[in-house]
Short mmCIF file of C-alpha atoms and ligand atoms in Angstrom, two decimals:
data_model
loop_
_atom_site.label_atom_id
_atom_site.label_comp_id
_atom_site.label_asym_id
_atom_site.label_seq_id
_atom_site.Cartn_x
_atom_site.Cartn_y
_atom_site.Cartn_z
CA MET A 664 0.00 0.00 0.00
CA ALA A 665 1.37 3.43 -0.97
CA GLU A 666 2.17 5.63 1.99
CA ARG A 667 -0.36 8.40 2.51
CA GLU A 668 1.07 11.93 2.42
CA SER A 669 -1.90 13.89 3.69
CA VAL A 670 -5.27 13.76 5.40
CA GLY A 671 -7.87 16.26 4.11
CA ILE A 672 -10.17 18.24 6.40
CA VAL A 673 -13.37 20.14 5.63
CA LEU A 674 -14.43 22.51 8.39
CA LEU A 675 -18.13 23.36 8.72
CA GLY A 676 -18.22 26.62 10.73
CA LEU A 677 -15.62 29.27 11.52
CA GLY A 678 -16.98 30.84 14.71
CA VAL A 679 -15.64 30.64 18.27
CA VAL A 680 -14.61 26.98 17.95
CA GLY A 681 -14.04 26.78 14.19
CA SER A 682 -11.55 29.69 14.26
CA GLY A 683 -9.57 27.91 16.98
CA VAL A 684 -9.51 24.69 14.96
CA ALA A 685 -8.39 26.55 11.79
CA ARG A 686 -5.65 28.29 13.80
CA ALA A 687 -4.40 25.01 15.35
CA LEU A 688 -4.39 23.25 11.96
CA THR A 689 -2.39 26.12 10.46
CA GLU A 690 0.02 27.02 13.24
CA ARG A 691 0.72 23.46 14.46
CA ALA A 692 0.83 21.78 11.06
CA GLU A 693 4.37 20.43 11.51
CA THR A 694 3.78 19.03 15.00
CA TYR A 695 0.58 17.32 13.89
CA ALA A 696 2.29 15.88 10.78
CA ASP A 697 4.94 14.34 13.07
CA ARG A 698 2.29 12.89 15.36
CA VAL A 699 0.18 11.41 12.58
CA GLY A 700 2.78 10.52 9.97
CA ALA A 701 1.03 12.61 7.29
CA ARG A 702 0.15 16.27 6.78
CA ILE A 703 -3.31 17.32 7.95
CA GLU A 704 -4.58 19.76 5.34
CA LEU A 705 -7.49 22.15 5.64
CA ARG A 706 -9.21 21.85 2.23
CA LYS A 707 -12.47 23.86 2.60
CA VAL A 708 -14.30 25.95 5.21
CA LEU A 709 -18.08 26.50 5.13
CA VAL A 710 -19.54 29.72 6.60
CA ARG A 711 -22.78 31.69 6.23
CA ASP A 712 -21.18 35.06 5.63
CA ALA A 713 -17.84 35.09 3.79
CA THR A 714 -17.29 38.81 4.48
CA ARG A 715 -17.34 38.53 8.28
CA GLU A 716 -14.18 39.30 10.22
CA ARG A 717 -12.78 36.21 11.98
CA ALA A 718 -10.62 35.61 15.07
CA PHE A 719 -8.48 33.53 12.73
CA ALA A 720 -9.03 33.47 8.98
CA PRO A 721 -7.55 30.77 6.75
CA ALA A 722 -6.68 31.54 3.10
CA ARG A 723 -9.62 33.30 1.35
CA SER A 724 -9.65 30.61 -1.36
CA LEU A 725 -10.61 27.97 1.23
CA ILE A 726 -13.75 29.77 2.39
CA THR A 727 -17.12 29.07 0.80
CA THR A 728 -20.78 29.72 1.53
CA ASP A 729 -21.84 26.89 -0.79
CA PRO A 730 -22.59 23.65 1.15
CA ALA A 731 -22.30 21.55 -2.04
CA GLU A 732 -18.79 22.90 -2.65
CA ALA A 733 -17.73 22.17 0.95
CA LEU A 734 -19.29 18.71 1.16
CA GLY A 735 -18.04 17.80 -2.31
CA ALA A 736 -14.41 18.79 -1.60
CA ASP A 737 -11.81 16.03 -1.60
CA CYS A 738 -11.34 15.15 2.10
CA ASP A 739 -11.18 12.37 4.71
CA ILE A 740 -12.59 14.09 7.80
CA VAL A 741 -15.45 16.59 8.17
CA VAL A 742 -15.33 18.73 11.34
CA GLU A 743 -18.80 20.08 12.20
CA VAL A 744 -18.67 23.17 14.46
CA MET A 745 -21.75 25.00 13.18
CA GLY A 746 -24.09 23.99 16.01
CA GLY A 747 -27.87 23.53 15.98
CA GLU A 748 -29.90 20.68 14.59
CA ASP A 749 -30.43 21.65 10.95
CA PRO A 750 -28.67 21.79 8.56
CA ALA A 751 -25.81 20.33 10.67
CA ARG A 752 -27.50 16.91 10.81
CA GLU A 753 -28.07 16.84 7.05
CA TYR A 754 -24.42 17.79 6.37
CA ILE A 755 -23.11 15.13 8.77
CA GLN A 756 -25.32 12.47 7.19
CA GLU A 757 -24.16 13.48 3.72
CA SER A 758 -20.51 13.30 4.87
CA LEU A 759 -21.05 9.83 6.38
CA ARG A 760 -22.75 8.69 3.14
CA ARG A 761 -19.56 9.72 1.35
CA GLY A 762 -17.55 7.54 3.79
CA ARG A 763 -15.92 10.45 5.61
CA TRP A 764 -15.06 10.41 9.29
CA VAL A 765 -16.89 13.09 11.25
CA VAL A 766 -15.74 15.07 14.29
CA THR A 767 -18.42 17.17 15.97
CA ALA A 768 -18.92 19.44 19.00
CA ASN A 769 -22.70 19.29 18.61
CA LYS A 770 -24.28 18.08 21.88
CA GLU A 771 -27.86 18.58 20.67
CA LEU A 772 -27.32 16.35 17.63
CA MET A 773 -25.41 13.66 19.49
CA ALA A 774 -27.97 13.60 22.32
CA LYS A 775 -30.94 13.36 19.95
CA TYR A 776 -29.54 11.34 17.04
CA GLY A 777 -26.32 9.72 18.39
CA PRO A 778 -27.36 6.08 17.79
CA GLU A 779 -28.51 6.62 14.21
CA LEU A 780 -25.45 8.71 13.28
CA LEU A 781 -23.12 6.12 14.82
CA ALA A 782 -24.92 3.31 12.98
CA GLN A 783 -24.60 5.23 9.73
CA ALA A 784 -20.88 5.79 10.39
CA THR A 785 -20.38 2.05 10.98
CA ALA A 786 -22.26 1.18 7.80
CA GLY A 787 -20.04 3.58 5.84
CA GLY A 788 -16.80 2.18 7.33
CA ALA A 789 -16.01 5.37 9.28
CA ASP A 790 -16.60 6.79 12.76
CA ILE A 791 -18.10 9.86 14.36
CA LEU A 792 -16.09 11.33 17.27
CA PHE A 793 -17.64 13.81 19.70
CA GLU A 794 -15.29 14.60 22.62
CA ALA A 795 -16.05 18.35 22.41
CA SER A 796 -19.81 17.81 22.73
CA VAL A 797 -19.51 17.49 26.54
CA GLY A 798 -17.24 19.46 28.84
CA GLY A 799 -15.43 21.54 26.16
CA GLY A 800 -11.73 20.83 26.65
CA MET A 801 -12.19 18.54 29.66
CA PRO A 802 -11.70 14.92 28.54
CA ILE A 803 -14.72 12.77 29.45
CA VAL A 804 -16.19 11.19 26.29
CA SER A 805 -13.00 9.36 25.40
CA PRO A 806 -12.36 8.19 29.01
CA LEU A 807 -15.89 6.74 29.15
CA ARG A 808 -15.56 5.13 25.69
CA ARG A 809 -12.11 3.70 26.36
CA ASP A 810 -10.36 4.05 29.73
CA LEU A 811 -13.35 3.20 31.96
CA SER A 812 -15.00 0.70 29.62
CA ALA A 813 -14.05 -2.33 31.74
CA ASN A 814 -16.16 -1.02 34.64
CA GLN A 815 -19.81 -1.24 35.55
CA ILE A 816 -20.41 2.47 36.03
CA THR A 817 -22.78 3.13 38.92
CA SER A 818 -22.98 6.91 38.76
CA VAL A 819 -22.00 10.03 36.89
CA ARG A 820 -22.32 13.29 38.84
CA ALA A 821 -21.40 16.38 36.93
CA ILE A 822 -21.20 20.13 36.66
CA ILE A 823 -21.41 20.41 32.87
CA ASN A 824 -22.69 23.89 32.24
CA GLY A 825 -20.12 26.61 32.80
CA THR A 826 -22.59 29.49 32.46
CA THR A 827 -24.83 28.33 35.31
CA ASN A 828 -21.82 27.40 37.43
CA TYR A 829 -20.52 30.96 36.97
CA ILE A 830 -23.93 32.43 37.94
CA LEU A 831 -24.25 30.20 41.02
CA THR A 832 -20.68 31.04 42.07
CA GLN A 833 -21.46 34.78 41.85
CA MET A 834 -24.70 34.34 43.83
CA SER A 835 -22.83 32.41 46.50
CA ARG A 836 -19.65 34.54 46.72
CA GLU A 837 -21.06 38.03 46.13
CA GLY A 838 -24.63 37.53 47.33
CA ALA A 839 -25.72 38.63 43.83
CA ALA A 840 -29.35 38.29 42.73
CA PHE A 841 -29.94 35.84 39.87
CA GLY A 842 -30.69 38.63 37.35
CA ASP A 843 -27.48 40.53 38.18
CA ALA A 844 -25.31 37.40 38.01
CA LEU A 845 -26.95 36.50 34.68
CA ARG A 846 -26.18 39.96 33.26
CA GLN A 847 -22.53 39.58 34.33
CA ALA A 848 -22.43 36.17 32.59
CA GLN A 849 -23.91 37.74 29.43
CA ASP A 850 -21.44 40.65 29.51
CA LEU A 851 -18.58 38.14 29.73
CA GLY A 852 -19.97 36.24 26.73
CA TYR A 853 -20.86 33.09 28.72
CA ALA A 854 -24.66 33.30 28.58
CA GLU A 855 -26.48 33.87 25.31
CA LYS A 856 -28.29 37.16 24.62
CA PRO A 857 -31.17 37.85 24.54
CA ASP A 858 -32.41 34.36 25.47
CA PRO A 859 -30.20 32.52 27.98
CA SER A 860 -32.73 29.74 28.61
CA ARG A 861 -30.69 26.94 27.02
CA ASP A 862 -28.19 27.33 29.85
CA VAL A 863 -30.22 28.63 32.83
CA GLU A 864 -33.18 26.27 32.33
CA GLY A 865 -30.84 23.26 32.16
CA PHE A 866 -31.41 22.23 28.49
CA ASP A 867 -27.69 22.34 27.64
CA ALA A 868 -26.82 20.21 30.69
CA ALA A 869 -29.64 17.76 29.85
CA TYR A 870 -28.22 17.19 26.33
CA LYS A 871 -24.77 16.60 27.79
CA LEU A 872 -26.10 14.28 30.51
CA ALA A 873 -27.98 12.22 27.90
CA ILE A 874 -24.65 11.73 26.06
CA LEU A 875 -22.65 10.93 29.21
CA SER A 876 -25.26 8.52 30.59
CA SER A 877 -25.55 6.72 27.26
CA LEU A 878 -21.79 6.16 27.29
CA ALA A 879 -21.63 5.27 31.01
CA PHE A 880 -24.54 2.81 30.94
CA HIS A 881 -24.04 1.49 27.37
CA GLY A 882 -27.60 2.18 26.22
CA HIS A 883 -29.44 5.08 24.60
CA VAL A 884 -30.54 7.58 27.24
CA ARG A 885 -32.93 9.95 25.48
CA VAL A 886 -33.08 13.66 26.18
CA ASP A 887 -36.75 13.16 27.15
CA ASP A 888 -35.66 10.68 29.84
CA VAL A 889 -33.76 13.45 31.64
CA TYR A 890 -35.69 15.20 34.43
CA ARG A 891 -34.77 18.90 34.20
CA GLU A 892 -35.02 21.96 36.45
CA GLY A 893 -33.20 25.28 36.01
CA ILE A 894 -31.74 27.78 38.47
CA THR A 895 -33.92 30.88 37.88
CA HIS A 896 -35.93 30.53 41.12
CA LEU A 897 -32.91 30.58 43.47
CA ILE A 898 -32.32 33.65 45.67
CA PRO A 899 -29.17 34.75 47.53
CA ARG A 900 -30.69 33.69 50.89
CA ASP A 901 -30.73 30.05 49.68
CA PHE A 902 -26.94 30.21 49.33
CA ARG A 903 -26.57 31.75 52.79
CA TYR A 904 -28.79 29.16 54.46
CA ALA A 905 -27.09 26.33 52.56
CA ALA A 906 -23.65 27.60 53.65
CA GLU A 907 -24.79 27.76 57.30
CA LEU A 908 -25.85 24.11 56.98
CA GLY A 909 -22.48 23.16 55.41
CA TYR A 910 -23.50 23.00 51.75
CA ALA A 911 -22.87 24.69 48.39
CA ILE A 912 -25.60 24.92 45.73
CA LYS A 913 -24.66 23.53 42.30
CA LEU A 914 -26.56 22.69 39.13
CA LEU A 915 -25.86 18.96 39.06
CA ALA A 916 -26.36 16.53 36.21
CA ILE A 917 -26.70 13.06 37.70
CA GLY A 918 -26.98 9.67 36.06
CA ARG A 919 -27.33 6.77 38.47
CA ARG A 920 -27.73 3.03 38.04
CA ASP A 921 -29.63 1.24 40.82
CA SER A 922 -30.90 -2.33 40.95
CA ASP A 923 -34.32 -1.18 39.68
CA GLY A 924 -33.13 1.02 36.81
CA ILE A 925 -31.37 4.18 35.72
CA GLY A 926 -32.33 7.69 36.82
CA VAL A 927 -31.10 10.80 34.98
CA ARG A 928 -31.72 14.30 36.27
CA VAL A 929 -30.51 17.90 36.04
CA HIS A 930 -31.42 20.25 38.89
CA PRO A 931 -29.87 22.56 41.49
CA ALA A 932 -28.78 20.59 44.55
CA LEU A 933 -27.13 21.05 47.94
CA VAL A 934 -23.65 19.48 47.87
CA PRO A 935 -21.59 19.09 51.10
CA SER A 936 -19.02 21.93 51.17
CA ASP A 937 -16.09 19.54 51.65
CA GLU A 938 -16.90 17.54 48.50
CA LEU A 939 -14.77 18.12 45.39
CA LEU A 940 -17.79 19.07 43.26
CA ALA A 941 -18.81 21.78 45.77
CA ASN A 942 -15.48 23.51 45.12
CA VAL A 943 -15.63 23.58 41.33
CA ASP A 944 -16.32 27.28 40.77
CA GLY A 945 -16.76 29.80 37.97
CA VAL A 946 -17.03 28.46 34.43
CA LEU A 947 -15.16 25.25 35.21
CA ASN A 948 -16.78 21.88 34.51
CA ALA A 949 -16.23 18.64 36.44
CA VAL A 950 -17.49 15.08 36.19
CA GLN A 951 -17.21 12.49 38.94
CA VAL A 952 -17.58 8.91 37.73
CA GLU A 953 -17.97 5.92 39.99
CA GLY A 954 -17.14 2.45 38.63
CA ASP A 955 -16.93 -0.96 40.27
CA LEU A 956 -13.24 -1.45 39.40
CA ILE A 957 -11.89 2.11 39.51
CA GLY A 958 -13.88 3.51 42.44
CA ARG A 959 -14.29 7.27 42.18
CA VAL A 960 -12.52 9.33 39.55
CA LEU A 961 -12.86 13.07 38.94
CA PHE A 962 -12.32 15.01 35.72
CA GLN A 963 -12.15 18.80 35.85
CA GLY A 964 -11.33 21.50 33.34
CA ALA A 965 -12.45 24.27 31.01
CA GLY A 966 -15.93 23.38 29.80
CA ALA A 967 -16.02 25.92 26.98
CA GLY A 968 -13.98 28.53 25.12
CA SER A 969 -12.25 28.58 21.77
CA MET A 970 -8.89 26.97 22.58
CA PRO A 971 -10.04 24.43 25.22
CA THR A 972 -12.74 23.19 22.84
CA THR A 973 -10.18 23.15 20.01
CA SER A 974 -8.05 20.86 22.19
CA ALA A 975 -10.89 18.30 22.27
CA ILE A 976 -11.73 18.65 18.56
CA MET A 977 -8.09 18.29 17.51
CA ALA A 978 -7.61 15.20 19.72
CA ASP A 979 -10.44 13.57 17.74
CA VAL A 980 -9.01 14.81 14.43
CA LEU A 981 -5.59 13.34 15.30
CA GLU A 982 -7.14 10.02 16.36
CA ALA A 983 -9.17 9.80 13.14
CA SER A 984 -6.14 10.82 11.06
CA ARG A 985 -3.94 8.11 12.60
CA SER A 986 -6.58 5.48 11.85
CA ILE A 987 -6.92 6.72 8.28
CA VAL A 988 -3.13 6.78 7.74
CA LEU A 989 -2.68 3.30 9.23
CA GLY A 990 -5.72 1.92 7.40
CA ASN A 991 -7.23 0.80 10.73
CA ARG A 992 -10.86 -0.22 10.93
CA PRO A 993 -12.85 2.27 13.03
CA SER A 994 -14.57 1.01 16.18
CA PRO A 995 -17.64 3.22 16.59
CA TRP A 996 -19.38 3.27 19.93
CA ARG A 997 -22.18 0.71 20.26
CA TYR A 998 -25.35 1.11 22.30
CA THR A 999 -25.99 -2.42 23.51
CA ALA A 1000 -27.87 -2.40 26.83
CA ASP A 1001 -31.64 -2.54 27.36
CA MET A 1002 -32.32 0.31 29.73
CA ALA A 1003 -35.03 0.48 32.41
CA MET A 1004 -35.41 4.20 33.04
CA LYS A 1005 -36.73 5.50 36.38
CA THR A 1006 -38.79 8.67 36.72
CA ILE A 1007 -37.97 11.39 39.24
CA SER A 1008 -40.92 10.37 41.45
CA ALA A 1009 -39.01 7.19 42.36
CA LEU A 1010 -36.05 9.16 43.73
CA THR A 1011 -35.27 8.91 47.45
CA THR A 1012 -33.08 11.64 48.93
CA ARG A 1013 -33.05 14.38 51.58
CA TYR A 1014 -34.65 17.75 50.79
CA TYR A 1015 -34.09 21.41 51.66
CA ILE A 1016 -37.37 23.33 51.65
CA ARG A 1017 -37.74 27.09 52.15
CA VAL A 1018 -41.23 28.29 53.04
CA GLU A 1019 -42.43 31.85 53.62
CA VAL A 1020 -45.15 31.80 56.29
CA THR A 1021 -47.33 34.04 58.44
CA ASP A 1022 -45.66 34.24 61.85
CA ARG A 1023 -48.40 33.08 64.20
CA PRO A 1024 -49.19 30.08 66.46
CA GLY A 1025 -50.14 26.81 64.76
CA VAL A 1026 -48.51 27.50 61.37
CA LEU A 1027 -45.55 25.21 61.98
CA ALA A 1028 -47.88 22.49 63.27
CA GLY A 1029 -49.87 22.63 60.01
CA ILE A 1030 -46.72 22.28 57.93
CA ALA A 1031 -45.42 19.42 60.10
CA ARG A 1032 -48.80 17.67 59.70
CA ALA A 1033 -48.58 17.90 55.88
CA PHE A 1034 -45.20 16.18 55.93
CA GLY A 1035 -46.38 13.59 58.48
CA ASP A 1036 -49.52 12.80 56.46
CA ASN A 1037 -47.27 11.93 53.50
CA SER A 1038 -44.67 9.85 55.40
CA VAL A 1039 -41.97 12.54 55.15
CA SER A 1040 -39.84 12.80 58.27
CA ILE A 1041 -38.42 16.23 59.22
CA ALA A 1042 -34.75 16.28 60.31
CA SER A 1043 -34.54 19.96 61.28
CA VAL A 1044 -36.47 23.23 61.11
CA ILE A 1045 -34.86 26.65 61.40
CA GLN A 1046 -36.91 29.85 61.53
CA LYS A 1047 -35.24 32.66 59.59
CA GLU A 1048 -35.76 36.29 58.63
CA THR A 1049 -38.69 37.10 60.88
CA ASP A 1050 -40.38 40.38 60.00
CA ASP A 1051 -42.45 41.45 63.05
CA GLU A 1052 -44.21 44.28 61.24
CA ALA A 1053 -45.36 42.17 58.31
CA GLN A 1054 -45.89 39.19 60.65
CA THR A 1055 -43.93 36.94 58.30
CA ALA A 1056 -41.15 34.44 58.84
CA GLU A 1057 -39.14 32.10 56.69
CA LEU A 1058 -38.75 28.43 57.58
CA VAL A 1059 -35.88 26.30 56.34
CA ILE A 1060 -36.75 22.63 56.64
CA ILE A 1061 -34.40 19.70 56.06
CA THR A 1062 -36.02 16.29 55.71
CA HIS A 1063 -34.66 12.83 56.33
CA ALA A 1064 -34.40 10.67 53.21
CA ALA A 1065 -37.85 10.71 51.61
CA ARG A 1066 -39.46 9.69 48.33
CA GLU A 1067 -39.82 12.51 45.79
CA ALA A 1068 -43.49 11.64 45.18
CA ASP A 1069 -44.23 11.95 48.93
CA VAL A 1070 -42.37 15.26 49.19
CA GLN A 1071 -44.24 16.71 46.19
CA ARG A 1072 -47.59 15.67 47.72
CA SER A 1073 -46.53 17.36 51.00
CA ILE A 1074 -45.61 20.54 49.11
CA SER A 1075 -49.02 20.67 47.39
CA GLN A 1076 -50.71 20.26 50.77
CA ILE A 1077 -48.52 23.02 52.30
CA GLU A 1078 -49.28 25.36 49.39
CA GLY A 1079 -52.96 24.81 50.16
CA LEU A 1080 -52.58 26.24 53.70
CA LYS A 1081 -53.94 29.60 52.59
CA GLY A 1082 -53.46 32.47 54.99
CA GLU A 1083 -50.70 30.56 56.78
CA VAL A 1084 -48.28 29.85 53.95
CA ARG A 1085 -47.33 32.74 51.64
CA GLN A 1086 -45.23 30.60 49.31
CA VAL A 1087 -42.95 27.61 49.06
CA GLY A 1088 -39.82 29.42 47.83
CA ALA A 1089 -37.50 26.53 47.05
CA VAL A 1090 -37.45 22.74 47.12
CA LEU A 1091 -33.89 21.52 46.60
CA ARG A 1092 -32.55 17.99 46.71
CA VAL A 1093 -29.62 17.33 49.06
CA GLU A 1094 -26.89 15.21 47.45
CA ASP A 1095 -25.02 13.84 50.46
P1 LIG B 870 -20.50 30.13 16.59
O1 LIG B 870 -19.44 31.00 17.13
O2 LIG B 870 -21.89 30.65 16.51
O3 LIG B 870 -20.04 29.64 15.15
C1 LIG B 870 -20.86 28.94 14.28
C2 LIG B 870 -20.23 28.93 12.90
O4 LIG B 870 -20.99 28.12 12.04
C3 LIG B 870 -20.14 30.31 12.26
O5 LIG B 870 -18.92 30.47 11.60
C4 LIG B 870 -21.29 30.30 11.23
O6 LIG B 870 -21.00 31.05 10.07
C5 LIG B 870 -21.34 28.84 10.87
N1 LIG B 870 -22.69 28.44 10.51
C6 LIG B 870 -23.78 28.34 11.30
N2 LIG B 870 -24.86 27.93 10.59
C7 LIG B 870 -24.43 27.79 9.33
C8 LIG B 870 -25.07 27.40 8.13
N3 LIG B 870 -26.36 27.10 8.08
N4 LIG B 870 -24.32 27.35 7.00
C9 LIG B 870 -23.01 27.66 7.02
N5 LIG B 870 -22.34 28.02 8.13
C10 LIG B 870 -23.05 28.10 9.27
O7 LIG B 870 -20.61 28.76 17.42
P2 LIG B 870 -19.47 28.11 18.35
O8 LIG B 870 -19.52 28.73 19.69
O9 LIG B 870 -18.20 28.05 17.62
O10 LIG B 870 -20.07 26.62 18.55
C11 LIG B 870 -20.02 25.68 17.54
C12 LIG B 870 -20.42 24.30 18.10
O11 LIG B 870 -19.52 23.94 19.14
C13 LIG B 870 -21.83 24.25 18.71
O12 LIG B 870 -22.37 22.96 18.49
C14 LIG B 870 -21.55 24.43 20.21
O13 LIG B 870 -22.55 23.88 21.04
C15 LIG B 870 -20.26 23.64 20.32
N6 LIG B 870 -19.43 24.02 21.48
C16 LIG B 870 -19.09 25.33 21.66
C17 LIG B 870 -18.28 25.68 22.73
C18 LIG B 870 -17.87 27.10 22.95
O14 LIG B 870 -17.15 27.36 23.93
N7 LIG B 870 -18.25 28.05 22.09
C19 LIG B 870 -17.85 24.69 23.63
C20 LIG B 870 -18.22 23.35 23.40
C21 LIG B 870 -19.01 23.03 22.32
P3 LIG B 870 -20.88 32.67 10.09
O15 LIG B 870 -19.68 32.94 10.96
O16 LIG B 870 -20.67 33.07 8.69
O17 LIG B 870 -22.16 33.16 10.69
N1 LIG B 871 -23.07 27.01 27.02
C1 LIG B 871 -22.17 25.97 27.47
C2 LIG B 871 -21.79 26.23 28.92
C3 LIG B 871 -20.88 25.91 26.66
O1 LIG B 871 -22.10 27.28 29.49
O2 LIG B 871 -21.19 25.33 29.51
C4 LIG B 871 -21.02 25.11 25.41
O3 LIG B 871 -21.23 23.75 25.70
#
């Protein structure tokens, strides 16, 4: 077999991530050629607007706005960093039909269509690699696919959205209100403007958790299987009360295998302050995996940004290039397990509940009765922030381990105590 001199790349997208990839391919060409044994050549770059100024612009002759020209270019690997569902999915499918390897950072596509894209890659004799789709530059997809694959993974607990972790860190450290912390995140370019809901309502984390759980548990966890709550209802007092009790508040993405099935959920949670995850602050991401052979292992790093995400993309490009140069058969990920998925109502954990009440005799007894009626045992009650003039007080209740369904029934009953209960301000799960 003649030795291969080059591997051709088509880049779909030249934004935050695409510019980093183009820069790395250009400025590190010699290093990558040494590592792969062939030159890695950028052959075409697809954009929407060819006149836009770029953080890094490859030769003008490489740039096109014509998808047919980009997808028809002579290449071995297509790198998709456009984002969104369509037309990215169509372009990836067309590339796989042409037998190209695909590298993508697209969490939405991999979460929704991962199994069918992987099956198509296998049928075409190629692979689709997606390290950058979860955790930006932090390695986690490849460790789950390869390094931890001999384990039965029991749980994945993760902070996988940098924007919300930044907002929660500001609310905790500075006592900032949610809206102010969100504006800071938008000014720094972390949260999208004008609609930040993909991050703050937990959609982004849910896509990433669906991908991680599918890899960890070897079956297809669908985005719709993931229970999801955002962080918009939290107030600075929740962080103060949590800290007094020895906890931090984090938006956790949790996948857990129990004897009766797999539960997947994204929601804010109280995490003991001395745990590693409680101390992952700012835009950092972290994933803690527990396996029967390895025990606990923690990955932490930059979950977004041009160069960290380029690091993940280029690792996949180099892996694909080596396989192509050596003529190795690809080994795409396979979803093999039958999965019994559990709903959130089956969860058993402890709860933090903040209730604003009228400060008068008998109110606490009514609340305690609602929990008792539903088999929820109270571990502690602290009365906070009494306002004598308005005759209001705030109760912070911690329960013993209780079933989610029972807690939700208790909350409905408490909300029905009109005149006594002004509102149930927060119901947060405690992840001890
Ligand atoms: P971005 O800055 O918005 O860049 C998107 C690029 O794709 C732009 O160059 C745009 O062209 C091009 N594009 C979009 N739709 C197109 C279409 N229909 N036809 C042709 N070109 C099109 O996005 P990004 O932040 O780089 O993110 C790209 C992907 O990486 C997304 O899937 C994202 O979730 C993922 N990701 C991003 C980060 C991060 O830190 N940004 C981290 C991890 C993963 P124009 O420039 O001409 O408009
Ligand atoms: N919006 C994501 C985050 C980065 O805040 O973590 C891209 O995955």
